[in-house]
């Protein structure tokens, strides 16, 4: 792979990841909420 092709590939990956990011954040937030609920219920994993 040439340097330019590699750079274009990285830019595309970054763009795709930034579009995906809200979904990733939702998953992380949901996981944190689940953990908090488990702590409140006295089931600390």
Tab-separated table of N, CA and C in Angstrom:
chain	number	residue	atom	x	y	z
A	1	UNK	N	0.841	-1.201	0.000
A	1	UNK	CA	0.000	0.000	0.000
A	1	UNK	C	0.874	1.248	0.000
A	2	UNK	N	0.494	2.191	-0.822
A	2	UNK	CA	1.237	3.455	-0.823
A	2	UNK	C	0.792	4.297	0.370
A	3	UNK	N	1.584	5.312	0.675
A	3	UNK	CA	1.292	6.185	1.815
A	3	UNK	C	-0.066	6.874	1.648
A	4	UNK	N	-0.368	7.324	0.412
A	4	UNK	CA	-1.625	8.044	0.185
A	4	UNK	C	-2.814	7.124	0.366
A	5	UNK	N	-2.733	5.918	-0.182
A	5	UNK	CA	-3.830	4.965	-0.038
A	5	UNK	C	-4.064	4.639	1.430
A	6	UNK	N	-2.989	4.471	2.164
A	6	UNK	CA	-3.077	4.180	3.589
A	6	UNK	C	-3.759	5.336	4.319
A	7	UNK	N	-3.374	6.552	3.953
A	7	UNK	CA	-3.950	7.742	4.583
A	7	UNK	C	-5.444	7.840	4.288
A	8	UNK	N	-5.828	7.595	3.017
A	8	UNK	CA	-7.243	7.615	2.632
A	8	UNK	C	-8.019	6.564	3.409
A	9	UNK	N	-7.415	5.396	3.565
A	9	UNK	CA	-8.054	4.305	4.296
A	9	UNK	C	-8.286	4.706	5.751
A	10	UNK	N	-7.261	5.302	6.371
A	10	UNK	CA	-7.388	5.754	7.764
A	10	UNK	C	-8.464	6.824	7.901
A	11	UNK	N	-8.505	7.760	6.944
A	11	UNK	CA	-9.522	8.815	6.993
A	11	UNK	C	-10.919	8.216	6.905
A	12	UNK	N	-11.083	7.220	6.029
A	12	UNK	CA	-12.379	6.570	5.872
A	12	UNK	C	-12.772	5.831	7.152
A	13	UNK	N	-11.805	5.152	7.759
A	13	UNK	CA	-12.062	4.434	9.004
A	13	UNK	C	-12.478	5.405	10.107
A	14	UNK	N	-11.787	6.542	10.189
A	14	UNK	CA	-12.110	7.557	11.200
A	14	UNK	C	-13.524	8.086	10.969
A	15	UNK	N	-13.870	8.330	9.701
A	15	UNK	CA	-15.202	8.840	9.368
A	15	UNK	C	-16.267	7.818	9.763
A	16	UNK	N	-16.043	6.550	9.408
A	16	UNK	CA	-16.997	5.502	9.751
A	16	UNK	C	-17.119	5.358	11.262
A	17	UNK	N	-15.986	5.455	11.957
A	17	UNK	CA	-16.017	5.301	13.405
A	17	UNK	C	-16.757	6.458	14.064
A	18	UNK	N	-16.564	7.682	13.549
A	18	UNK	CA	-17.242	8.835	14.148
A	18	UNK	C	-18.749	8.766	13.911
A	19	UNK	N	-19.169	8.111	12.828
A	19	UNK	CA	-20.600	7.902	12.588
A	19	UNK	C	-21.141	6.817	13.521
A	20	UNK	N	-20.273	5.877	13.884
A	20	UNK	CA	-20.655	4.778	14.766
A	20	UNK	C	-20.648	5.192	16.236
A	21	UNK	N	-19.876	6.225	16.549
A	21	UNK	CA	-19.616	6.601	17.938
A	21	UNK	C	-20.874	6.743	18.805
A	22	UNK	N	-21.943	7.411	18.334
A	22	UNK	CA	-23.133	7.519	19.188
A	22	UNK	C	-23.657	6.162	19.652
A	23	UNK	N	-23.611	5.158	18.772
A	23	UNK	CA	-24.057	3.814	19.123
A	23	UNK	C	-23.156	3.246	20.212
A	24	UNK	N	-21.850	3.413	20.045
A	24	UNK	CA	-20.884	2.926	21.031
A	24	UNK	C	-21.136	3.601	22.374
A	25	UNK	N	-21.362	4.914	22.365
A	25	UNK	CA	-21.631	5.658	23.597
A	25	UNK	C	-22.896	5.138	24.269
A	26	UNK	N	-23.943	4.881	23.484
A	26	UNK	CA	-25.188	4.354	24.043
A	26	UNK	C	-24.956	3.023	24.732
A	27	UNK	N	-24.145	2.157	24.119
A	27	UNK	CA	-23.846	0.848	24.700
A	27	UNK	C	-23.107	1.027	26.022
A	28	UNK	N	-22.118	1.910	26.037
A	28	UNK	CA	-21.331	2.154	27.259
A	28	UNK	C	-22.221	2.717	28.363
A	29	UNK	N	-23.079	3.686	28.010
A	29	UNK	CA	-23.980	4.301	28.989
A	29	UNK	C	-24.960	3.257	29.526
A	30	UNK	N	-25.526	2.444	28.641
A	30	UNK	CA	-26.457	1.397	29.062
A	30	UNK	C	-25.777	0.431	30.023
A	31	UNK	N	-24.522	0.097	29.738
A	31	UNK	CA	-23.758	-0.803	30.598
A	31	UNK	C	-23.538	-0.174	31.974
A	32	UNK	N	-23.215	1.120	32.005
A	32	UNK	CA	-23.015	1.824	33.286
A	32	UNK	C	-24.306	1.844	34.096
A	33	UNK	N	-25.439	2.120	33.436
A	33	UNK	CA	-26.739	2.159	34.108
A	33	UNK	C	-27.063	0.782	34.682
A	34	UNK	N	-26.802	-0.258	33.897
A	34	UNK	CA	-27.046	-1.632	34.348
A	34	UNK	C	-26.224	-1.931	35.597
A	35	UNK	N	-24.957	-1.527	35.582
A	35	UNK	CA	-24.086	-1.748	36.745
A	35	UNK	C	-24.596	-0.985	37.964
A	36	UNK	N	-25.043	0.257	37.765
A	36	UNK	CA	-25.582	1.057	38.871
A	36	UNK	C	-26.819	0.391	39.455
A	37	UNK	N	-27.702	-0.116	38.589
A	37	UNK	CA	-28.902	-0.803	39.052
A	37	UNK	C	-28.548	-2.040	39.855
A	38	UNK	N	-27.530	-2.777	39.405
A	38	UNK	CA	-27.104	-3.976	40.120
A	38	UNK	C	-26.537	-3.622	41.485
A	39	UNK	N	-25.814	-2.495	41.561
A	39	UNK	CA	-25.266	-2.043	42.849
A	39	UNK	C	-26.416	-1.686	43.793
A	40	UNK	N	-27.439	-0.994	43.276
A	40	UNK	CA	-28.598	-0.607	44.095
A	40	UNK	C	-29.349	-1.836	44.588
A	41	UNK	N	-29.394	-2.873	43.771
A	41	UNK	CA	-30.086	-4.105	44.154
A	41	UNK	C	-29.219	-4.992	45.032
A	42	UNK	N	-27.994	-4.560	45.307
A	42	UNK	CA	-27.103	-5.315	46.171
A	42	UNK	C	-26.424	-6.480	45.477
A	43	UNK	N	-26.405	-6.451	44.139
A	43	UNK	CA	-25.748	-7.537	43.393
A	43	UNK	C	-24.528	-6.980	42.686
A	44	UNK	N	-23.505	-6.697	43.421
A	44	UNK	CA	-22.279	-6.167	42.822
A	44	UNK	C	-21.522	-7.317	42.177
A	45	UNK	N	-21.260	-7.190	40.882
A	45	UNK	CA	-20.554	-8.264	40.167
A	45	UNK	C	-19.058	-8.079	40.296
